[in-house]
Short mmCIF file of C-alpha atoms in Angstrom, two decimals:
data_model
loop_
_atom_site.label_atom_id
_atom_site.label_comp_id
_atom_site.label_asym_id
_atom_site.label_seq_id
_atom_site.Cartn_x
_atom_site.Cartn_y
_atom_site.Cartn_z
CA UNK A 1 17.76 31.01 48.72
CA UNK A 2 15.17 30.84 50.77
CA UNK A 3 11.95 28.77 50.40
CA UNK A 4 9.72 32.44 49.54
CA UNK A 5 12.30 32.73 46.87
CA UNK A 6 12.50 29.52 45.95
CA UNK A 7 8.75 29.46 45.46
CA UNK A 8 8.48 32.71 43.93
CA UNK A 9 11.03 32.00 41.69
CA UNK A 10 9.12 28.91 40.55
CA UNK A 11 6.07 31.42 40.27
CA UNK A 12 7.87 33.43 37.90
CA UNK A 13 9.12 30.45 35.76
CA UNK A 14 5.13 28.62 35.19
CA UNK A 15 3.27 32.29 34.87
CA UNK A 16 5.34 35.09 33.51
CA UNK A 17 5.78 38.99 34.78
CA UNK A 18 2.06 39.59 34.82
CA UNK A 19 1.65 36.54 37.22
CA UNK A 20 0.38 39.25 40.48
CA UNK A 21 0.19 42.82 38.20
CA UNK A 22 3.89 44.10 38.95
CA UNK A 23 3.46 46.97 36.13
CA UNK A 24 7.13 47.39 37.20
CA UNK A 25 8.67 44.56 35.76
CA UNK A 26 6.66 44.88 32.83
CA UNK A 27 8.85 47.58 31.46
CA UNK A 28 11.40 45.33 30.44
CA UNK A 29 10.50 43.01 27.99
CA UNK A 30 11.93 39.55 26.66
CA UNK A 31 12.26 40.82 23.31
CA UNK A 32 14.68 43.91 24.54
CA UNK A 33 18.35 44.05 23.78
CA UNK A 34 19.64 44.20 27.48
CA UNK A 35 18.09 40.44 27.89
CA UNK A 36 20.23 37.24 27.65
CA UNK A 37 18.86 35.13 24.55
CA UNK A 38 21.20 32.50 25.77
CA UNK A 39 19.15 32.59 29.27
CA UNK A 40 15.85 32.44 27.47
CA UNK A 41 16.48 29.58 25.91
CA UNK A 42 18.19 27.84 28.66
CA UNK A 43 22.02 27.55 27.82
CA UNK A 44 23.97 30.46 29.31
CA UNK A 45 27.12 29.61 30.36
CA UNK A 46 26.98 31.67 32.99
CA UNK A 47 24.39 29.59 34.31
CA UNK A 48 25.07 26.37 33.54
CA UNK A 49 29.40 26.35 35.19
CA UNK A 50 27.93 28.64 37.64
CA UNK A 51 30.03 27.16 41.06
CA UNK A 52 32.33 25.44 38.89
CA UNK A 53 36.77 26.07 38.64
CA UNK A 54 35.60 28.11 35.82
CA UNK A 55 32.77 30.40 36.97
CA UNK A 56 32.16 32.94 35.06
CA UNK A 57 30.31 35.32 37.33
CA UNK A 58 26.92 37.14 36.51
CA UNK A 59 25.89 38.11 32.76
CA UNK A 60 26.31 41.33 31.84
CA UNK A 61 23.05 40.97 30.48
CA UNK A 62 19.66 40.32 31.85
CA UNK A 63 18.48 37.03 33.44
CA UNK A 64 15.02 36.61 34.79
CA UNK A 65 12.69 33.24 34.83
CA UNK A 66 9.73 35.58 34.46
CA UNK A 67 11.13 37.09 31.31
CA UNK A 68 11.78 33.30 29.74
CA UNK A 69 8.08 32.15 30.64
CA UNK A 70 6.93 35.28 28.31
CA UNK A 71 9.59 33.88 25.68
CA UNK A 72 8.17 29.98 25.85
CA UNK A 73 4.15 31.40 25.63
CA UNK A 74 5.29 34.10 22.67
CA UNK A 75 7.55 31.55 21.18
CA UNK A 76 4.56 28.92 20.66
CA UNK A 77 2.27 32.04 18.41
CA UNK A 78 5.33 32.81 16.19
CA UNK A 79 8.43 32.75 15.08
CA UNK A 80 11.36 34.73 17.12
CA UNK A 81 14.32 33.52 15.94
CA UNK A 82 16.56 34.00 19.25
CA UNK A 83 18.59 31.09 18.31
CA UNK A 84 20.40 32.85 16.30
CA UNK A 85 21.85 35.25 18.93
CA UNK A 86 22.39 32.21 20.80
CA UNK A 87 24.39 30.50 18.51
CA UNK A 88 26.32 33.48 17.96
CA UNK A 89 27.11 33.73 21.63
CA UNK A 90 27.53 29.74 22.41
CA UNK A 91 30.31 29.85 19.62
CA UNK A 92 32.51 32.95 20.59
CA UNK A 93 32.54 31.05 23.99
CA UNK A 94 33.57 27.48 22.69
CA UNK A 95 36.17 29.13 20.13
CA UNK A 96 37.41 30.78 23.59
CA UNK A 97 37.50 27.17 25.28
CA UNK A 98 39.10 25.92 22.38
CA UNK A 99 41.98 28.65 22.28
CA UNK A 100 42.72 28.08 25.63
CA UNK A 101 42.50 24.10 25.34
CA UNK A 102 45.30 24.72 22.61
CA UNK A 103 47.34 27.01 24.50
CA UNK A 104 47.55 24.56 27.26
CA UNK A 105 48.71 21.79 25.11
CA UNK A 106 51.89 24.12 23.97
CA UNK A 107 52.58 24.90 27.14
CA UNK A 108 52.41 20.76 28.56
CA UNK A 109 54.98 20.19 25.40
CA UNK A 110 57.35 22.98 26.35
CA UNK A 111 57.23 21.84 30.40
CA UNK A 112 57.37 17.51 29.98
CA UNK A 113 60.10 15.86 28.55
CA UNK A 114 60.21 14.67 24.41
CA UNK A 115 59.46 11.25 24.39
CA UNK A 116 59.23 9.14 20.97
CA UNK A 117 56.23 8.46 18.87
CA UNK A 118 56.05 4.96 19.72
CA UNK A 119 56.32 5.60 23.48
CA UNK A 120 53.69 8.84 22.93
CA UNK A 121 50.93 6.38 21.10
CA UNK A 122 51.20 4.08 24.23
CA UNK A 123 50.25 6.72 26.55
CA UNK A 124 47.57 7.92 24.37
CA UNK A 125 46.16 4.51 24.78
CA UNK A 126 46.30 4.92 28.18
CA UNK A 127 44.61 8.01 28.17
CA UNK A 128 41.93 7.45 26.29
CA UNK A 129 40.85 4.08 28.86
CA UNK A 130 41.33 6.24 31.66
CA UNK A 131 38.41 8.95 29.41
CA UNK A 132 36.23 5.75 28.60
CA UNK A 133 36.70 4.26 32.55
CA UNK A 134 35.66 7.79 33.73
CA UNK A 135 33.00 8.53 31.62
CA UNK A 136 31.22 4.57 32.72
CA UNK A 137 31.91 5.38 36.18
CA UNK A 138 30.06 8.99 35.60
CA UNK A 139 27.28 6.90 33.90
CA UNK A 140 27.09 4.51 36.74
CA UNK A 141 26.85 6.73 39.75
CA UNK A 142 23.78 8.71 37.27
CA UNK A 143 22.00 5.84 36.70
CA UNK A 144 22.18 4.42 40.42
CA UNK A 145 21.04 7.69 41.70
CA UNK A 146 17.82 7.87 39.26
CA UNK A 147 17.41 4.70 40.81
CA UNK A 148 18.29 2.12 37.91
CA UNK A 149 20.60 -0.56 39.70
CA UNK A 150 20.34 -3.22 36.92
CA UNK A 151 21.82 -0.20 34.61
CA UNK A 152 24.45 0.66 36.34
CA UNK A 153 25.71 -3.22 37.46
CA UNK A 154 26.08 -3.63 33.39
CA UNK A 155 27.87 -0.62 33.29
CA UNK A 156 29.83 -1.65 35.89
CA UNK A 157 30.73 -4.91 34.39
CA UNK A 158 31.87 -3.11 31.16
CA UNK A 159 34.65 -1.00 33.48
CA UNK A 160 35.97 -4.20 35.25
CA UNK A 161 36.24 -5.10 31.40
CA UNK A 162 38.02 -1.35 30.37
CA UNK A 163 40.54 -1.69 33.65
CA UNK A 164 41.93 -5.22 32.62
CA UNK A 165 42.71 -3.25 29.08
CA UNK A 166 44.45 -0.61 30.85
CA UNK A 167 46.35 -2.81 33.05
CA UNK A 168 47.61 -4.40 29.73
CA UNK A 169 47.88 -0.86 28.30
CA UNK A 170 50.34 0.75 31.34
CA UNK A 171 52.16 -2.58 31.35
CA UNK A 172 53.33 -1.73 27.56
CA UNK A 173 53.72 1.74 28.50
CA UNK A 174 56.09 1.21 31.34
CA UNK A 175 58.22 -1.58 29.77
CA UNK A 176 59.12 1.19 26.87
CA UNK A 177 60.68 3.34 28.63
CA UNK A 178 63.01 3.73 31.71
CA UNK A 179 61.81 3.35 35.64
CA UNK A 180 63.28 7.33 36.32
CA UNK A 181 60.72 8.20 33.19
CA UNK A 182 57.96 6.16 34.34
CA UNK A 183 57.48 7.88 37.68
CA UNK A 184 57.19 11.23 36.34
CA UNK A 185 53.23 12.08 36.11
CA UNK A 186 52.18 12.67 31.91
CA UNK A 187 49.61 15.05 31.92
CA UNK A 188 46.88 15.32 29.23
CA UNK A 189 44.36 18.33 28.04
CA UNK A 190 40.40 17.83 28.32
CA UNK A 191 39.29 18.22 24.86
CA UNK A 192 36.08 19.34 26.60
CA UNK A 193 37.16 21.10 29.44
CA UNK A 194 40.75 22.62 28.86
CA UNK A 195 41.38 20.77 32.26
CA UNK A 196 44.27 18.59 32.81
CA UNK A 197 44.17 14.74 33.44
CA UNK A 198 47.38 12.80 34.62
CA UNK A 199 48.65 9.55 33.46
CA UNK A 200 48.05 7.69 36.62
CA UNK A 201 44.89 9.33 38.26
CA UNK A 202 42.83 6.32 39.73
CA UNK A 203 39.45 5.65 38.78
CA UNK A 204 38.08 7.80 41.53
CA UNK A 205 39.73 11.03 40.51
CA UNK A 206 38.54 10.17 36.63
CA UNK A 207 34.85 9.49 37.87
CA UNK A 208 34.91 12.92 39.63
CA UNK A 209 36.80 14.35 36.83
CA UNK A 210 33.84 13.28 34.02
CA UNK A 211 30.92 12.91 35.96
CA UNK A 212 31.36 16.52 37.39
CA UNK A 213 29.57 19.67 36.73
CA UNK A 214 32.85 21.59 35.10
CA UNK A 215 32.71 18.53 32.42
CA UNK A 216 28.86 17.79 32.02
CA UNK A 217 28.27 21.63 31.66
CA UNK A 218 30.84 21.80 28.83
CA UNK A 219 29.05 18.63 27.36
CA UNK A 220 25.97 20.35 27.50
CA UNK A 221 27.15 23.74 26.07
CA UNK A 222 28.54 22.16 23.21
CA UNK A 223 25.45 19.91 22.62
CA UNK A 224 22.99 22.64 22.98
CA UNK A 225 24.90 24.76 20.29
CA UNK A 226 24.99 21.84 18.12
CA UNK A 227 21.22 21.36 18.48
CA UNK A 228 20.75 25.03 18.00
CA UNK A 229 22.61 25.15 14.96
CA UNK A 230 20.37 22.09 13.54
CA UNK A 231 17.33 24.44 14.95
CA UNK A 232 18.45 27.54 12.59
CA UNK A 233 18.72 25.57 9.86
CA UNK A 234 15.61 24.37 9.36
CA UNK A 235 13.77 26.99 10.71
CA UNK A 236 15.68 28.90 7.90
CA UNK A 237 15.04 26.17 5.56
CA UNK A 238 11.73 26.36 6.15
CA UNK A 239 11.51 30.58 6.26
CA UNK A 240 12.73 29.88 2.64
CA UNK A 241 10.02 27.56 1.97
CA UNK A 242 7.25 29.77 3.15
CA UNK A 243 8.69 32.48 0.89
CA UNK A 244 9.04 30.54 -2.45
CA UNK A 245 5.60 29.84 -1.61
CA UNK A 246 4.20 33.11 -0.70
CA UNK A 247 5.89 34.17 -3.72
CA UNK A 248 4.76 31.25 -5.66
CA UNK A 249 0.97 32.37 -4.65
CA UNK A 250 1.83 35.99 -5.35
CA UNK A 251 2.41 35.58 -9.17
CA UNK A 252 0.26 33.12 -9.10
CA UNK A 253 -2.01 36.01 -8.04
CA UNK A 254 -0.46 38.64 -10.41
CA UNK A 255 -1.02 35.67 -12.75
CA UNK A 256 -5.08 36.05 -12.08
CA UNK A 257 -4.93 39.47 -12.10
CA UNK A 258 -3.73 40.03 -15.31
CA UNK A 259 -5.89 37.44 -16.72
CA UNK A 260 -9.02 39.19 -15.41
CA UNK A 261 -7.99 42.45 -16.66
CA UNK A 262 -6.92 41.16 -19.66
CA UNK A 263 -10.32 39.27 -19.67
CA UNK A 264 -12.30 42.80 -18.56
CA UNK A 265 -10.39 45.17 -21.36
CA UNK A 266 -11.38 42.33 -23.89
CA UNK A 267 -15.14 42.12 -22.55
CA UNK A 268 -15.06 46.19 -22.48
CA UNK A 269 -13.49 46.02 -26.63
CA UNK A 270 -16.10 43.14 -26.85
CA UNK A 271 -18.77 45.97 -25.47
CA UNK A 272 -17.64 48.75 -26.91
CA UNK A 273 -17.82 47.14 -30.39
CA UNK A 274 -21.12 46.03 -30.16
CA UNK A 275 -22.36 48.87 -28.86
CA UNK A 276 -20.97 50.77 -32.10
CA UNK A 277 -22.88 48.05 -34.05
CA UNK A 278 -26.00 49.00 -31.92
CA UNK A 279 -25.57 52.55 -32.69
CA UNK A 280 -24.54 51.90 -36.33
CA UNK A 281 -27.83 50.19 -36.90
CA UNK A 282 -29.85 52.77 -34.32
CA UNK A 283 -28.41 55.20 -36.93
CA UNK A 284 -28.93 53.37 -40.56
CA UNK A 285 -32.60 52.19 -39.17
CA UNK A 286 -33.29 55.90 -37.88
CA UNK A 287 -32.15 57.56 -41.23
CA UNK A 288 -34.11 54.76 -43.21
CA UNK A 289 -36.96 55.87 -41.34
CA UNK A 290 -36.21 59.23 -41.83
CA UNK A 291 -35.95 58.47 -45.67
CA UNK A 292 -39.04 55.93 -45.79
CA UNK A 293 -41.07 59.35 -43.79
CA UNK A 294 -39.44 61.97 -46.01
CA UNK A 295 -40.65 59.60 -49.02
CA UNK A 296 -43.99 59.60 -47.62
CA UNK A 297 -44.21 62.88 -47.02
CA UNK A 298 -43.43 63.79 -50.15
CA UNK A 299 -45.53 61.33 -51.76
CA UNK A 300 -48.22 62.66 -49.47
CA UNK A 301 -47.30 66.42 -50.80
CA UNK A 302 -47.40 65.19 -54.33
CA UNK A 303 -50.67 63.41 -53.86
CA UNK A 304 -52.10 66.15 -51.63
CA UNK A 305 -50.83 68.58 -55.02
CA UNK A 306 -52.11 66.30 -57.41
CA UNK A 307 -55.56 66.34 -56.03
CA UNK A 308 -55.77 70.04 -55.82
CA UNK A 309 -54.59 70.48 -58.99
CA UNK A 310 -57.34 67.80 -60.27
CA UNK A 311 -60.24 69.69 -58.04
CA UNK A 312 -58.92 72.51 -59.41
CA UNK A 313 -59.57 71.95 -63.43
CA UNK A 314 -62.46 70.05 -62.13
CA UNK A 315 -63.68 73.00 -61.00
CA UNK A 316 -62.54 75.36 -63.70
CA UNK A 317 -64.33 72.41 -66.18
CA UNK A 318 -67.46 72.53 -64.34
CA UNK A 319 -67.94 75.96 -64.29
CA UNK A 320 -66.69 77.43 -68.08
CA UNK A 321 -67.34 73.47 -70.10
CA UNK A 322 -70.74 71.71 -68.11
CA UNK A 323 -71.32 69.42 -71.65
CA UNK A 324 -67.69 68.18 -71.73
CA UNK A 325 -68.17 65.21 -68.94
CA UNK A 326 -71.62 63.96 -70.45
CA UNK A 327 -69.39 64.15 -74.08
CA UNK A 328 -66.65 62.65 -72.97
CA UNK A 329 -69.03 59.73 -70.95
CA UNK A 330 -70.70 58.76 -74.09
CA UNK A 331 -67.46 58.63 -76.37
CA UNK A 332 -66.44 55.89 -73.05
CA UNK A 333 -69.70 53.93 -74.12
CA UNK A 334 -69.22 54.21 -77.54
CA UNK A 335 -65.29 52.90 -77.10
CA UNK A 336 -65.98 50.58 -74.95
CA UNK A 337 -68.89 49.50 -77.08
CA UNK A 338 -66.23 48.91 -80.44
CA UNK A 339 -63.59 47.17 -78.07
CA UNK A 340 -66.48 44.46 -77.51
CA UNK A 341 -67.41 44.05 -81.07
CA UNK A 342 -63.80 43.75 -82.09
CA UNK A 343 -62.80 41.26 -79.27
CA UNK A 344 -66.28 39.07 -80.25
CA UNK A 345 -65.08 39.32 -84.22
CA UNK A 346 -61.45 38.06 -82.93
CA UNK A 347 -62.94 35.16 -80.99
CA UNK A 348 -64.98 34.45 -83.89
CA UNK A 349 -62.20 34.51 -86.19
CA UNK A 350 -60.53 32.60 -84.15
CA UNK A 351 -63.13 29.50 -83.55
CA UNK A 352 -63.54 29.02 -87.21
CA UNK A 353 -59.77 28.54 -87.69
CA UNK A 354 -59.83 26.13 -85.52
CA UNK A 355 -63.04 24.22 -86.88
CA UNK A 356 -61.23 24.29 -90.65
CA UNK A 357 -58.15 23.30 -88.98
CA UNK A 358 -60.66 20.19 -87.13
CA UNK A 359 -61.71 19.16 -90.67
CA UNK A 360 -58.34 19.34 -91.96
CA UNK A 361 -57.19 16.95 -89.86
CA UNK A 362 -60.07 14.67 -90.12
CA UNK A 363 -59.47 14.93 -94.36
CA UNK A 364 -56.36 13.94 -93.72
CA UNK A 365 -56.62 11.02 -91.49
CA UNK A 366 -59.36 8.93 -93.77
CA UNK A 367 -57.23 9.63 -96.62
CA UNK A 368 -54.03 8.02 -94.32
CA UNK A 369 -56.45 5.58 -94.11
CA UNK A 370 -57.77 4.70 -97.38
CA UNK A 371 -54.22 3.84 -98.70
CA UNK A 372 -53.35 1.74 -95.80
CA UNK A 373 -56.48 -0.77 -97.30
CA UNK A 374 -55.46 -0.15 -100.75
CA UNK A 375 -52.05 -1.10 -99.76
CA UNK A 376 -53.35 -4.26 -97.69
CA UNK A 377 -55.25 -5.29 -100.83
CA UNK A 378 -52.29 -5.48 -102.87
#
């Protein structure tokens, strides 16, 4: 790749499609089926053991730097949830790894020679510090390069330590079983890798062996679908979370709702009711009225009849009888005349009781009296 590429490349990664305006390239989108999730988020295999024994060529979908730019800016304003397709695809392509990791250890049992348990366990041993001298080797040549010397002489130490075990570990392993046996080379399986590992590589061939990019790109496959699988969890734990709560608030809502219509119909009864009373009383104070003014109208009528009547016959009286009123004034004089005369004979009456009822009393007392001295003579 050139250096224009290169740079343009880098463009694409830091600012997206739209970096210069390319309407072209805008018509494919990151969210479209035809683009690798796996490359958005980093982990294709097709990427990562691209130039390795086991390159798997181009994806059959797309892969563009642009298009994961758009994914990273989109990603940070919501929720995608590409890791899912991810995870789907990391794990048809380890169960594939796996199959053939499996197949290849039938096939080493049908080809070597049956040896016995005891004799198997020993070479196990040895297999396992030839994994743990490769892997510190790997280590060490990563650290020295980043430039960490004191690192990697530790590390270094540590394998001295590992390659005295294994010394002690092939020395078991070749006194149990015959020198013609010995010689033959005992191949292993990569549980990582599928790839095969002898018996008696040196430490070289194990350093390139785990510290390569066939290896490491395995590693990181299967560490990037764990980690994914960790991501989908709680980002579905926590998709559950805000729905229990948005549905939480939503009844809580439904809750209000209900209240406040519950508290409106009541207010409206509570309304309704007292207007009633209103127009209950409207009505009995109206008809009262209407009673107390049909009462006083007819009072008013009867007094209104009354009075004609009496100007009537006081009218008919005056005209046909003119000596009746001056008759019937002096009979008032003379009645009122004998009313006074009988009411001054009553009080009269009356005060002489009450003057013979005075000396009564007096009578009485000086007789009382009397006897009480006669009585005190004695």
């Amino acid at each position: 790749m050139s250096a224009q590429a290169q740079m343009r490349a880098l463009l694409d990664q830091l600012m997206g499609t739209a970096r210069d305006g390319d309407e072209t390239r805008q018509r494919v989108k990151f969210t479209d089926e035809r683009v690798c999730k796996s490359h958005l988020l980093n982990c294709c295999p097709h990427d990562i053991l691209s130039g390795t024994r086991m390159d798997l060529g181009e994806c059959a979908k797309t892969h563009d730097l642009a298009l994961r730019a758009d994914y990273e800016i989109a990603s940070k304003a919501r929720e995608l949830f590409f890791e899912l397709d991810a995870v789907d695809h990391l794990e048809s392509f380890i169960a594939d790894c796996d199959r053939r990791t499996e197949l290849a250890k039938k096939r080493l049992v049908e080809t070597q020679d049956e040896i016995s348990a005891e004799v198997a366990a020993k070479a196990e041993t040895v297999h396992e510090l030839n994994e743990e001298i490769g892997k510190l080797l790997a280590k060490a040549e990563q650290l020295g390069a980043e430039g960490n010397v004191d690192e990697a002489q530790l590390i270094l130490q540590e394998v001295e330590k590992v390659r005295s075990r294994k010394r002690d570990a092939e020395e078991e392993y070749r006194n149990s079983m015959p020198a013609s046996s010995f010689q033959q080379q005992k191949l292993r399986v990569c549980e990582v890798c599928s790839a095969y590992l002898g018996l008696h590589d040196n430490d070289r061939r194990l350093a390139d062996h785990f510290g390569g990019k066939l290896h490491l790109g395995f590693i990181q496959i299967r560490e990037k679908l764990e980690a994914l699988k960790k991501t989908v969890i709680d980002k579905q734990e926590k998709r559950n979370q805000d729905r229990l709560k948005r549905r939480e608030e939503r009844e809580k809502e439904e809750r209000m709702k209900k209240r406040t219509k519950s508290r409106s119909r009541e207010r409206s009864r509570e309304h309704r009711s007292r207007s009633r009373e209103r127009r209950r009383r409207r009505s009995r104070s109206s008809s009262r009225e209407r009673r107390r003014s049909s009462r006083s109208r007819s009072r008013d009528r009867e007094r209104r009849r009354r009075h004609r009547s009496r100007s009537q016959s006081c009218s008919k009286g005056h005209r046909h009888e003119p000596s009746t009123r001056h008759k019937s004034s002096r009979d008032r004089e003379r009645s009122s005349r004998d009313h006074s005369r009988e009411r001054s004979r009553k009080r009269g009456s009356s005060e002489r009781r009450q003057d013979s009822r005075d000396q009564n009393g007096r009578t009485d007392s000086r007789r009382a009296q009397d006897r009480d001295r006669d009585t005190g003579d004695l």
